[in-house]
Coordinates of C-alpha atoms in Angstrom, one line a residue:
M1 CA -47.2 36.2 16.8
A2 CA -47.4 38.3 14.0
T3 CA -47.7 42.5 14.5
Q4 CA -50.2 44.1 13.4
A5 CA -48.2 47.8 12.6
K6 CA -48.8 50.4 9.9
A7 CA -47.1 51.7 7.0
A8 CA -46.2 53.6 4.1
V9 CA -47.0 51.4 0.9
L10 CA -46.0 52.8 -2.4
R11 CA -47.9 50.8 -5.1
K12 CA -47.0 52.6 -7.8
A13 CA -44.0 54.5 -8.8
G14 CA -44.3 58.4 -8.3
A15 CA -46.9 58.1 -6.5
V16 CA -47.7 59.1 -2.6
A17 CA -47.3 56.0 0.0
A18 CA -50.2 55.6 1.1
I19 CA -50.6 54.2 5.7
E20 CA -52.5 51.2 5.7
A21 CA -53.0 48.5 8.0
V22 CA -50.2 46.0 7.9
T23 CA -48.9 42.3 9.1
I24 CA -44.9 41.7 10.2
E25 CA -44.1 38.2 10.5
D26 CA -42.4 37.5 14.0
P27 CA -38.4 37.8 13.6
R28 CA -36.5 35.0 12.2
A29 CA -33.4 33.9 14.1
D30 CA -30.7 36.5 12.9
E31 CA -33.6 39.4 13.1
V32 CA -35.2 41.6 15.5
L33 CA -38.3 43.5 16.1
V34 CA -38.2 47.3 16.2
E35 CA -41.3 49.7 16.9
M36 CA -40.1 52.9 15.6
R37 CA -39.6 56.7 16.9
G38 CA -37.9 58.0 13.8
V39 CA -37.1 57.7 10.2
G40 CA -35.2 60.5 8.8
I41 CA -36.1 61.3 4.7
C42 CA -33.0 60.5 2.2
H43 CA -33.1 61.6 -1.2
T44 CA -32.8 57.7 -2.1
D45 CA -35.7 57.3 -0.9
I46 CA -36.9 60.1 -3.5
V47 CA -35.1 58.3 -6.0
M48 CA -36.8 54.5 -5.1
R49 CA -40.1 56.0 -5.2
D50 CA -39.8 57.3 -8.9
G51 CA -38.5 54.4 -10.3
H52 CA -35.1 55.4 -11.4
L53 CA -33.8 53.2 -8.4
P54 CA -36.0 50.4 -9.3
V55 CA -37.4 48.8 -6.1
P56 CA -40.4 46.0 -6.5
L57 CA -43.9 47.4 -6.0
P58 CA -45.6 47.3 -3.5
V59 CA -43.1 48.5 -0.9
V60 CA -42.5 50.1 2.0
L61 CA -39.5 52.2 1.3
G62 CA -38.1 54.4 4.6
H63 CA -33.8 53.4 5.6
E64 CA -32.6 55.6 8.0
G65 CA -34.4 54.6 11.0
S66 CA -34.1 54.6 15.0
G67 CA -36.7 52.2 17.3
I68 CA -36.6 50.2 20.6
V69 CA -35.8 46.8 20.2
R70 CA -39.2 44.8 21.0
A71 CA -38.3 40.6 20.4
V72 CA -35.0 39.1 19.4
G73 CA -34.7 35.9 17.5
S74 CA -32.6 32.9 19.1
A75 CA -29.6 33.4 17.2
V76 CA -29.2 37.3 18.0
T77 CA -26.3 38.2 20.0
G78 CA -25.5 41.7 21.7
L79 CA -29.0 42.9 21.7
A80 CA -32.0 43.0 23.9
V81 CA -35.2 43.9 23.9
G82 CA -35.6 47.8 25.1
D83 CA -32.4 48.3 23.4
H84 CA -32.4 51.5 21.7
V85 CA -30.6 51.4 18.3
V86 CA -30.2 52.8 14.5
L87 CA -30.9 51.4 11.6
S88 CA -28.4 51.5 9.4
F89 CA -27.7 49.7 5.4
M90 CA -27.2 46.1 4.9
S91 CA -24.6 43.1 4.1
C92 CA -23.7 40.0 4.0
G93 CA -21.1 39.7 6.0
A94 CA -19.5 36.8 4.4
C95 CA -17.8 38.5 1.2
V96 CA -14.5 39.6 0.9
S97 CA -15.3 43.5 1.7
C98 CA -17.5 42.7 5.2
D99 CA -14.5 40.4 6.0
D100 CA -12.5 43.4 5.8
H101 CA -14.5 45.6 7.7
E102 CA -15.6 47.3 5.1
P103 CA -19.7 46.7 4.3
A104 CA -20.8 49.6 2.6
Y105 CA -19.0 47.4 -0.4
C106 CA -20.5 44.2 0.5
H107 CA -20.7 42.1 -2.9
S108 CA -23.7 41.5 -2.3
W109 CA -25.0 45.2 -1.4
V110 CA -27.5 46.7 -4.4
P111 CA -29.5 42.9 -3.6
L112 CA -29.7 43.1 0.0
N113 CA -30.5 47.2 0.0
F114 CA -32.6 47.5 -3.7
F115 CA -34.5 44.3 -3.8
G116 CA -37.3 45.0 -1.8
A117 CA -36.5 41.1 0.4
R118 CA -34.7 39.4 2.6
S119 CA -31.5 37.5 0.4
D120 CA -34.0 34.1 -0.1
G121 CA -36.6 36.8 -2.0
S122 CA -39.1 36.3 1.0
T123 CA -41.0 39.8 2.6
A124 CA -41.6 40.2 6.4
L125 CA -45.1 42.1 5.4
T126 CA -48.3 41.4 3.9
D127 CA -51.2 44.3 3.4
A128 CA -54.9 44.1 4.6
G129 CA -55.7 41.7 2.8
G130 CA -53.4 39.0 2.6
A131 CA -51.1 40.0 -0.6
A132 CA -47.4 40.5 -0.3
V133 CA -46.0 43.9 0.3
H134 CA -41.9 44.0 -0.5
S135 CA -39.8 45.0 2.7
H136 CA -36.5 45.3 4.0
V137 CA -35.3 47.9 1.7
F138 CA -31.9 49.2 3.4
G139 CA -32.7 46.0 5.3
Q140 CA -35.7 48.4 7.1
S141 CA -38.2 49.2 5.7
S142 CA -38.4 52.0 8.6
F143 CA -41.5 54.0 6.9
A144 CA -43.3 51.6 9.2
T145 CA -44.8 52.0 13.0
H146 CA -42.1 48.5 13.5
A147 CA -39.9 47.3 11.3
V148 CA -38.1 43.4 11.4
V149 CA -33.9 43.6 10.5
N150 CA -31.3 42.0 10.2
Q151 CA -29.1 41.7 13.8
R152 CA -26.6 43.4 11.3
N153 CA -28.1 46.4 10.0
A154 CA -29.1 47.6 13.7
V155 CA -26.9 49.1 15.7
K156 CA -27.0 49.6 20.0
V157 CA -27.1 52.9 20.6
V158 CA -27.3 55.2 23.7
K159 CA -30.8 56.0 26.0
D160 CA -29.7 59.2 26.9
L161 CA -30.3 61.0 23.8
P162 CA -33.7 61.8 21.5
L163 CA -33.9 58.4 19.7
E164 CA -35.7 60.0 16.5
L165 CA -32.9 62.6 16.1
L166 CA -30.6 59.8 15.7
G167 CA -32.1 57.6 12.6
P168 CA -30.6 60.1 10.3
L169 CA -26.7 59.0 11.7
G170 CA -28.2 55.7 9.6
C171 CA -27.2 56.8 6.3
G172 CA -27.4 60.6 4.8
I173 CA -25.5 61.9 8.1
Q174 CA -22.6 59.1 7.9
T175 CA -22.2 59.4 4.1
G176 CA -21.1 62.7 4.0
A177 CA -19.2 62.6 7.9
G178 CA -18.1 59.1 5.9
A179 CA -16.3 60.3 2.9
V180 CA -14.5 63.2 5.0
L181 CA -13.6 60.6 8.1
N182 CA -13.4 57.6 6.2
A183 CA -12.9 57.5 2.2
C184 CA -10.7 60.7 2.5
R185 CA -8.7 60.3 5.8
V186 CA -8.7 63.8 5.7
R187 CA -5.6 65.1 6.5
A188 CA -5.3 68.3 9.2
G189 CA -4.0 71.7 7.9
S190 CA -5.4 70.3 4.6
S191 CA -8.4 72.3 2.1
V192 CA -11.7 70.9 1.7
A193 CA -14.5 71.9 -0.9
V194 CA -18.2 70.4 -0.9
I195 CA -19.8 70.7 -3.9
G196 CA -23.6 70.8 -2.9
V197 CA -24.6 71.2 0.7
G198 CA -27.6 69.5 1.8
A199 CA -27.3 67.1 4.6
V200 CA -24.9 64.8 3.1
G201 CA -22.9 68.2 2.5
L202 CA -23.0 69.8 5.5
S203 CA -22.6 66.2 7.1
A204 CA -18.8 66.6 5.4
I205 CA -18.9 70.3 6.3
M206 CA -18.8 69.4 10.0
A207 CA -16.6 66.0 9.4
A208 CA -13.9 68.2 8.0
G209 CA -14.1 70.6 11.0
I210 CA -13.5 67.5 13.0
A211 CA -10.5 66.5 11.0
E212 CA -9.0 70.1 11.6
A213 CA -9.0 70.9 8.3
A214 CA -7.8 74.5 7.4
T215 CA -9.3 75.6 4.5
V216 CA -13.4 74.3 3.9
V217 CA -14.8 75.7 1.5
A218 CA -19.0 75.3 0.7
I219 CA -20.0 75.4 -2.8
D220 CA -23.8 75.9 -3.9
I221 CA -26.2 78.1 -5.3
N222 CA -28.6 78.3 -2.8
D223 CA -27.2 82.0 -0.3
Q224 CA -29.2 80.0 3.1
R225 CA -27.5 77.4 2.8
I226 CA -24.2 78.4 2.2
A227 CA -24.5 80.8 5.3
L228 CA -25.8 78.0 7.1
A229 CA -22.6 75.5 5.9
Q230 CA -20.8 78.2 7.1
Q231 CA -22.6 78.3 10.6
L232 CA -21.4 75.4 10.9
G233 CA -17.8 75.1 10.4
A234 CA -17.2 76.3 6.9
T235 CA -14.8 79.0 6.5
H236 CA -15.7 79.8 2.9
G237 CA -19.0 80.9 1.1
L238 CA -18.8 80.4 -2.8
R239 CA -22.0 79.9 -5.6
S240 CA -20.9 77.4 -8.2
D241 CA -22.3 79.9 -10.5
R242 CA -19.6 82.5 -10.1
G243 CA -16.8 81.3 -12.0
N244 CA -15.3 77.5 -12.8
F245 CA -14.0 75.4 -10.0
A246 CA -10.2 76.6 -10.4
E247 CA -11.3 80.0 -10.0
L248 CA -13.4 79.8 -7.1
A249 CA -10.2 77.2 -5.3
Q250 CA -8.0 80.7 -5.9
Q251 CA -11.3 82.6 -4.8
A252 CA -10.7 80.4 -1.8
G253 CA -7.0 80.9 -1.3
C254 CA -5.9 77.7 -3.0
P255 CA -3.8 78.7 -5.9
A256 CA -2.8 75.4 -6.6
G257 CA -6.4 73.6 -6.2
F258 CA -8.2 71.7 -3.4
D259 CA -6.7 69.0 -1.5
Y260 CA -9.9 67.3 -1.3
I261 CA -13.5 67.7 -3.4
I262 CA -16.8 66.3 -1.8
D263 CA -19.3 66.3 -4.8
T264 CA -22.8 65.3 -3.0
T265 CA -24.8 66.8 -6.5
G266 CA -24.5 63.7 -8.7
I267 CA -24.2 66.4 -11.9
A268 CA -21.1 65.2 -13.9
A269 CA -20.5 68.5 -15.5
L270 CA -19.6 69.9 -11.7
V271 CA -17.5 66.9 -11.4
N272 CA -15.9 67.2 -15.0
D273 CA -15.1 70.9 -13.8
A274 CA -14.3 69.9 -10.0
I275 CA -11.9 68.0 -11.4
L276 CA -9.6 70.2 -12.7
A277 CA -9.4 72.1 -9.7
L278 CA -7.9 69.5 -7.4
A279 CA -4.2 70.6 -6.2
P280 CA -1.5 68.0 -6.9
R281 CA -2.3 64.1 -4.7
G282 CA -5.3 65.8 -4.6
E283 CA -9.1 63.5 -4.3
I284 CA -12.4 63.7 -5.6
A285 CA -15.1 61.6 -3.6
L286 CA -18.1 60.4 -5.5
V287 CA -20.9 60.5 -3.2
G288 CA -24.4 61.9 -5.7
A289 CA -26.6 59.8 -6.9
Y290 CA -25.1 59.8 -10.5
A291 CA -27.5 58.4 -13.2
P292 CA -26.7 55.1 -15.0
G293 CA -24.5 55.6 -18.1
T294 CA -23.0 59.2 -16.1
T295 CA -20.0 59.3 -17.7
V296 CA -16.8 61.5 -15.5
E297 CA -14.8 62.9 -18.8
T298 CA -10.9 64.6 -17.9
D299 CA -7.4 64.3 -19.3
T300 CA -5.6 61.5 -18.0
T301 CA -2.3 63.2 -18.2
H302 CA -4.0 65.8 -15.8
I303 CA -4.8 62.4 -13.0
M304 CA -1.9 60.8 -13.5
S305 CA 0.5 63.3 -13.8
A306 CA 0.0 65.0 -10.2
G307 CA -1.4 61.6 -8.1
R308 CA -4.6 63.0 -8.5
V309 CA -7.4 60.8 -7.2
I310 CA -11.0 59.3 -8.6
R311 CA -12.8 57.8 -5.6
G312 CA -16.1 56.7 -5.5
V313 CA -17.6 57.0 -2.1
V314 CA -20.9 54.4 -0.5
E315 CA -22.7 55.2 2.7
G316 CA -19.2 57.0 3.8
S317 CA -17.1 53.9 3.5
A318 CA -18.3 53.6 7.3
N319 CA -19.0 50.7 9.1
P320 CA -21.5 51.2 10.9
Q321 CA -21.6 49.3 14.3
A322 CA -18.3 51.4 14.9
F323 CA -19.3 55.0 12.9
I324 CA -22.9 55.5 13.9
P325 CA -21.4 55.6 17.7
E326 CA -18.5 57.6 17.0
L327 CA -20.5 60.2 15.4
I328 CA -22.9 60.4 18.5
E329 CA -19.8 60.3 20.7
H330 CA -18.9 63.7 18.2
Y331 CA -22.5 65.0 18.6
R332 CA -22.4 65.0 22.4
A333 CA -18.8 66.9 22.1
G334 CA -20.2 69.4 20.4
R335 CA -18.3 68.7 17.5
F336 CA -21.1 67.4 15.1
P337 CA -24.4 69.4 15.9
F338 CA -26.4 67.4 13.2
D339 CA -29.1 68.7 15.1
R340 CA -29.1 71.4 13.2
L341 CA -30.5 70.4 9.5
V342 CA -33.1 68.5 11.4
E343 CA -37.4 69.2 11.4
Y344 CA -40.0 66.5 12.3
F345 CA -43.5 65.7 11.5
D346 CA -46.0 63.7 11.6
F347 CA -45.6 59.9 10.3
A348 CA -49.3 61.0 9.5
D349 CA -47.6 63.7 7.0
L350 CA -45.4 61.3 5.6
G351 CA -46.1 63.6 2.4
A352 CA -45.5 66.7 3.6
A353 CA -41.9 65.5 4.9
I354 CA -40.8 64.0 1.5
E355 CA -42.2 67.4 -0.8
A356 CA -40.0 69.5 2.3
G357 CA -36.6 67.3 1.3
E358 CA -37.6 67.1 -2.0
T359 CA -37.9 71.1 -3.0
G360 CA -34.9 71.7 0.2
K361 CA -37.7 73.7 2.6
V362 CA -35.5 71.7 5.0
V363 CA -32.5 69.9 5.0
K364 CA -33.3 66.8 7.0
P365 CA -37.1 66.1 7.4
V366 CA -37.4 63.5 10.3
V367 CA -40.6 61.9 11.0
R368 CA -41.5 61.2 14.2
F369 CA -43.4 58.2 15.6

């Protein structure tokens, strides 16, 4: 039997999604049906809503879901009815990257996550009139009471933590933490600068503490966010409008530059300036949502002569099946208090939750079902 559900259906780019009645197909052989308990609001949801990352309409967005498995397909292994799961991005499982346990760099990443459909082009949703509604955004479309997802992007988690809290681990939180722990593999005793301390940047700050970086610098123009970053482990809090990045490195006691820089802003001018503040063998990780056509410009001699690295990072270079449980264990041990970023909203207030995230009033809004 198909499942009757409620979902926030976006019918026009830039509009507010309306909560509508939808019908969800039964899970296919490799899928599970998840009853949602929480879903985080991510900047990427806003970018997709506004058409900057064009997804087909009408569509249900949402890609930081968590919930309870209510049905499983015949070929599903490792998941059972009643399991608690966090939903992350989708990957094909068959390309070179997936074979290397690097699903964030899946060769089919864009169509599987942004085309609003399964790999065969089908959707699991229809509206009250029987018309198709695009689903499977990031493999999940979790702005809904229920979602049908592939077993690959459902991560089984412990049952003794608030399930609604765990959804943001599926994208934004793992992106920031993974940039530090997976992509850059920050060395103990090194220096890390994080540009932009929203949810992604603050997750990177906390992860730098886990990596035992000696100097962790939060760089932003929002004094409240900088103060929060220092509460979460930053050794220094500096404003990006108070000097260029080489000068900020000096202020942080890093005269040779930073060993690692994590850019979460997606602003090319900041990246170009930050590259000049890299220490020899330093790395800058490009984590932000950069507009198509954006270019990085730098002196190639500056990069080559001291072994500096410019690194693109998707989803924190994470394998969610391994990394999300790892982050949960860091949280349980008190090393990764990402709950400090979260404020809850009811599903009926989804629009207010998105606005709170878009305006920066709340670091990580989470819709609770």
